[in-house]
Short mmCIF file of C-alpha atoms in Angstrom, two decimals:
data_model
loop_
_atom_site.label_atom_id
_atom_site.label_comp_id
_atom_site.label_asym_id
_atom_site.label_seq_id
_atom_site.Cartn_x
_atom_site.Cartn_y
_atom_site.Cartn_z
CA UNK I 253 8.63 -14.70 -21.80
CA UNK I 254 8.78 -16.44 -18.39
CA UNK I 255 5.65 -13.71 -17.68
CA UNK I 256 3.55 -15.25 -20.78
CA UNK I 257 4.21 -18.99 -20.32
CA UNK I 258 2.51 -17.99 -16.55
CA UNK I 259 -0.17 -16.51 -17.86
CA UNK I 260 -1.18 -18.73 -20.76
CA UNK I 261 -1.03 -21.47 -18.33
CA UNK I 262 -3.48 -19.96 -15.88
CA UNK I 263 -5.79 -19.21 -18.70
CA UNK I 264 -5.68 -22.55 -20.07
CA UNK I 265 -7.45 -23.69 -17.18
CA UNK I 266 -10.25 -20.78 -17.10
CA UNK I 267 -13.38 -21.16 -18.87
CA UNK I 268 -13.92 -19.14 -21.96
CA UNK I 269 -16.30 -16.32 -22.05
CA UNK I 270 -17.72 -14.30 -25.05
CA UNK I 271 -18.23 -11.50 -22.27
CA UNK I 272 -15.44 -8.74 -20.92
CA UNK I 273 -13.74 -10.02 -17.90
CA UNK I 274 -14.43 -7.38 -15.63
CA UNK I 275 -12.04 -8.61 -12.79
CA UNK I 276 -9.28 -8.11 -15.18
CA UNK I 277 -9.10 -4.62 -14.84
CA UNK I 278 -6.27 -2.69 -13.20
CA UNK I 279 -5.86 0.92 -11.34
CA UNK I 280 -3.32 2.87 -12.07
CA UNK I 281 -2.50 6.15 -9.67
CA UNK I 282 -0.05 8.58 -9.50
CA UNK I 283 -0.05 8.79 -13.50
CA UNK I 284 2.37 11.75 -14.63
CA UNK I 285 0.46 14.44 -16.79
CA UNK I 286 2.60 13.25 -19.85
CA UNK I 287 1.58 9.82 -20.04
CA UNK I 288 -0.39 9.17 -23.11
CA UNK I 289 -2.55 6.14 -23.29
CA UNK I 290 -0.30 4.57 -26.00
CA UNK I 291 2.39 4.50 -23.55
CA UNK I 292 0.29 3.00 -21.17
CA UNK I 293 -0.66 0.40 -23.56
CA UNK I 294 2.93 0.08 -25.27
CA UNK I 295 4.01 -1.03 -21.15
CA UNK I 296 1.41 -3.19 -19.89
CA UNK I 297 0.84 -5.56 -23.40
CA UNK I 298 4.09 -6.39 -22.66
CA UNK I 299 2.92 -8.99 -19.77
CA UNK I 300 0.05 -10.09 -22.64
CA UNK I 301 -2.82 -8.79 -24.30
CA UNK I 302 -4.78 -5.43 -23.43
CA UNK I 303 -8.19 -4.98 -24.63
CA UNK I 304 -7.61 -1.27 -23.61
CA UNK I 305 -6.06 1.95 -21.55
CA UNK I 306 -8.08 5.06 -20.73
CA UNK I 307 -6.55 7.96 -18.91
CA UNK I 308 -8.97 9.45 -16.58
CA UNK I 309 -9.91 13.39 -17.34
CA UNK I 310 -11.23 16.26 -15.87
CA UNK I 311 -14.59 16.91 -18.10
CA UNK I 312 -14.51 20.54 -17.89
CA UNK I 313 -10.59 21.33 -18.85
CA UNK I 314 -9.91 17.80 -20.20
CA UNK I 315 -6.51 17.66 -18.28
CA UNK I 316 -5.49 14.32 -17.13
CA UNK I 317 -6.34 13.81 -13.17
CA UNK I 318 -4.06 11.28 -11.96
CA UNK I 319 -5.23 7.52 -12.60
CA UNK I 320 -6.25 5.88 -15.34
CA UNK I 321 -7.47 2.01 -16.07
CA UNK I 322 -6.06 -0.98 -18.15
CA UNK I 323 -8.43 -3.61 -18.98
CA UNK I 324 -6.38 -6.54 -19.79
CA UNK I 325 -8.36 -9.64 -21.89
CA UNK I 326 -7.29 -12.16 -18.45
CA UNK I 327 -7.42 -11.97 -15.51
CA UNK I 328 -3.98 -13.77 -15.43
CA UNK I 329 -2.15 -11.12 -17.29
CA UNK I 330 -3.72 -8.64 -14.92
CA UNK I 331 -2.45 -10.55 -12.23
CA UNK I 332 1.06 -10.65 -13.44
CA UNK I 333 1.02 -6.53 -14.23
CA UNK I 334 0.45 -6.32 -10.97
CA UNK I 335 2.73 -8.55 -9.43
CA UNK I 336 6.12 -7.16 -12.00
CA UNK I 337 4.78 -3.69 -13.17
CA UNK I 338 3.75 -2.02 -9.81
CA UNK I 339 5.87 1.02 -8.78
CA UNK I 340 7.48 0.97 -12.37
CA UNK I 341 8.44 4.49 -13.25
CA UNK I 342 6.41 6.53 -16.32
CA UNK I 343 7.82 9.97 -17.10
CA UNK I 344 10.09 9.32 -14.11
CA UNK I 345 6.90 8.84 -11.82
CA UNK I 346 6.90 5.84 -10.13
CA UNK I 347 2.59 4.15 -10.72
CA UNK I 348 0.71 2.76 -8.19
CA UNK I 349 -1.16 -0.30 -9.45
CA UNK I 350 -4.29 -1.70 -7.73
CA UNK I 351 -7.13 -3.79 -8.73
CA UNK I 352 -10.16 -1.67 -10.29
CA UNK I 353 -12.92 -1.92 -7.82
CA UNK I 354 -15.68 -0.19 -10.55
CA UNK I 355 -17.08 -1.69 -13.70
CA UNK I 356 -19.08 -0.63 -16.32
CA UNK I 357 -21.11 -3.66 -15.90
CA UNK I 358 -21.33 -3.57 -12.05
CA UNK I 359 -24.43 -1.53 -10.17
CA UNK I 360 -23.79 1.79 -8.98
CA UNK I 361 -23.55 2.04 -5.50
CA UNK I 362 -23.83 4.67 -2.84
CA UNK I 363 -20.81 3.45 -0.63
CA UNK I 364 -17.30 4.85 -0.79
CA UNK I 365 -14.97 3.67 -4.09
CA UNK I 366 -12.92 0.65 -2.07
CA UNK I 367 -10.14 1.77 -4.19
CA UNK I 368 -9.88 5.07 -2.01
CA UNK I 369 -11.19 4.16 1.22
CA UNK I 370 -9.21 0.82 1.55
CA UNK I 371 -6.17 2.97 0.99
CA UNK I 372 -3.29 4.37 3.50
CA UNK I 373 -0.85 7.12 2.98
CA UNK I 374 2.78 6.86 4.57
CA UNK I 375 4.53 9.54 4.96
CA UNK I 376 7.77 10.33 6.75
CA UNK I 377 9.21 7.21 5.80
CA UNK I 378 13.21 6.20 6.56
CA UNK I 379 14.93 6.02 3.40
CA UNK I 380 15.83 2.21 4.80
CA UNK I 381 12.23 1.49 4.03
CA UNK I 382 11.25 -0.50 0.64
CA UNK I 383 8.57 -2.11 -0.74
CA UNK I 384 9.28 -5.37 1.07
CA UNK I 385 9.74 -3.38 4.39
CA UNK I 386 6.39 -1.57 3.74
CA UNK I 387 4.48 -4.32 2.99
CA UNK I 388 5.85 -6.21 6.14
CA UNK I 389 4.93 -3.70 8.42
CA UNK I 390 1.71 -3.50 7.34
CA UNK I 391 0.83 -7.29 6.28
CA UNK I 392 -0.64 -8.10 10.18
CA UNK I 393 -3.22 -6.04 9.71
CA UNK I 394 -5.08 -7.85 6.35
CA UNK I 395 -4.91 -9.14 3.11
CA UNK I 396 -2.68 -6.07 1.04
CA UNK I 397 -3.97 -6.13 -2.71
CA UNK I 398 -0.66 -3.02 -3.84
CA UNK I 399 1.82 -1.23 -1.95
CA UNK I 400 4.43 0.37 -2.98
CA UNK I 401 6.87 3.41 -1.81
CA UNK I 402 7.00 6.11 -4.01
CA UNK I 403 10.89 6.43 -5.18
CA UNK I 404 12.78 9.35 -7.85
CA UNK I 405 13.62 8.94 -10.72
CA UNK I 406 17.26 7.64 -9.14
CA UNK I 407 15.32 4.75 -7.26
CA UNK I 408 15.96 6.39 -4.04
CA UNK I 409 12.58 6.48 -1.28
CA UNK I 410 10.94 10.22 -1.50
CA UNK I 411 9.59 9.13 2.22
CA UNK I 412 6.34 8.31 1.30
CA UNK I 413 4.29 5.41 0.22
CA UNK I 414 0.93 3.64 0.04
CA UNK I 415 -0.52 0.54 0.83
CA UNK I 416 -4.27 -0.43 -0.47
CA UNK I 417 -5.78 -3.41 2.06
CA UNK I 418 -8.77 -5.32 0.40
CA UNK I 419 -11.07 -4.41 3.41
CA UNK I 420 -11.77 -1.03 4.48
CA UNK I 421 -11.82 -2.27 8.19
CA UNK I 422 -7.99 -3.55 7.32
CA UNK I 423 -7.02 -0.45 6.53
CA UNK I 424 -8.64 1.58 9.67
CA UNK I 425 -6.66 -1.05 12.07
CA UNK I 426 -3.46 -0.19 10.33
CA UNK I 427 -4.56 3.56 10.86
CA UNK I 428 -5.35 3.74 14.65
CA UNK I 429 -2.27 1.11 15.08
CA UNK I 430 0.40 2.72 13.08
CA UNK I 431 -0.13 6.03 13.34
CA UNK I 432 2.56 7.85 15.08
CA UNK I 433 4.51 4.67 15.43
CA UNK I 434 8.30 4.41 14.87
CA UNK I 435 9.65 2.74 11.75
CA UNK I 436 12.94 2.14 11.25
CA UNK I 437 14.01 5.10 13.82
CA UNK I 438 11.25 7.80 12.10
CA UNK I 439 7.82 8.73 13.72
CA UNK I 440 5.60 8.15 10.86
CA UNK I 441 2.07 9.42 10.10
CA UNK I 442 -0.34 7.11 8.78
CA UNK I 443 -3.72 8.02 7.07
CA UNK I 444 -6.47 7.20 5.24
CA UNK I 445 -5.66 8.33 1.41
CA UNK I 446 -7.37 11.35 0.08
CA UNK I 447 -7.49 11.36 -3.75
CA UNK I 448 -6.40 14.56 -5.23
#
């Protein structure tokens, strides 16, 4: 409820729009092959209304390949899915939200897909390390858009985790910085993600 009264007060000061809000679209990684879109959409209308989910699929076998997109009718609820629903677990898979960084609407271009190269992998994290860890340790190198560490389906760290920068050049300075660095006691390897 507290979620709603948020975003209905950020969207009462918006201007209205006959036309899709294309900022209002979310990421979502790391989707277990199980998830249907209905369960997608059953989760994230929760924070306020969803125009609608699509799970991403292979075009040749038609199996799911990982991420899918929820286009939310404002921004503000987009926001807030983001802010509450990021690393919650689906089929005991914790997802990795982000902001969508393509559009339907938006010119195709030639560079890489922000989504992947503004991303870092983690891995050989302490088990000490959560979210609020991750994101600290990273936060002095640029503006961090999602981060989360990837966790079982008992909550505990699986020593991994991911943090997407807004800049590309944000997340190569937390590369050549961090890599190889020692966080909480571990020598961890940081990298650009690679998407499967």
């Amino acid at each position: 409820a507290a979620n709603r009264a948020a975003a209905a007060a950020v969207r009462a000061d918006s201007t209205n729009t006959a036309t899709v809000d294309v900022t209002a679209t979310l990421h979502a990684g790391n989707i277990h092959a199980d998830v249907t879109e209905s369960m997608l959409m059953a989760k994230f209308k929760s924070v306020g209304p969803v125009k609608s989910t699509r799970i991403c699929r292979n075009a040749a076998s038609a199996h799911a390949v990982g991420y899918a997109y929820i286009n939310y009718q404002h921004r503000a609820d987009a926001a807030i899915a983001l802010n509450t629903l990021n690393s919650m677990s689906l089929c005991g898979v914790p997802l990795r939200l982000s902001w969508s960084r393509n559009s339907s609407t938006a010119p195709r271009q030639s560079t890489p897909n922000p989504i992947v190269s503004a991303n870092v992998y983690i891995k050989n994290l302490d088990k000490s390390i959560d979210n609020k860890r991750l994101h600290d340790a990273f936060s002095p190198f640029g503006v961090i858009t999602s981060h989360m560490v990837a966790v079982n389906g008992s909550g505990v760290s699986m020593g991994y985790g991911y943090v997407n920068f807004a800049t590309e050049s944000a997340a190569r300075q937390a590369i050549q910085t961090c890599n190889g660095m020692f966080l909480a006691g571990k020598t961890v390897t940081v990298e650009k993600f690679k998407s499967r």
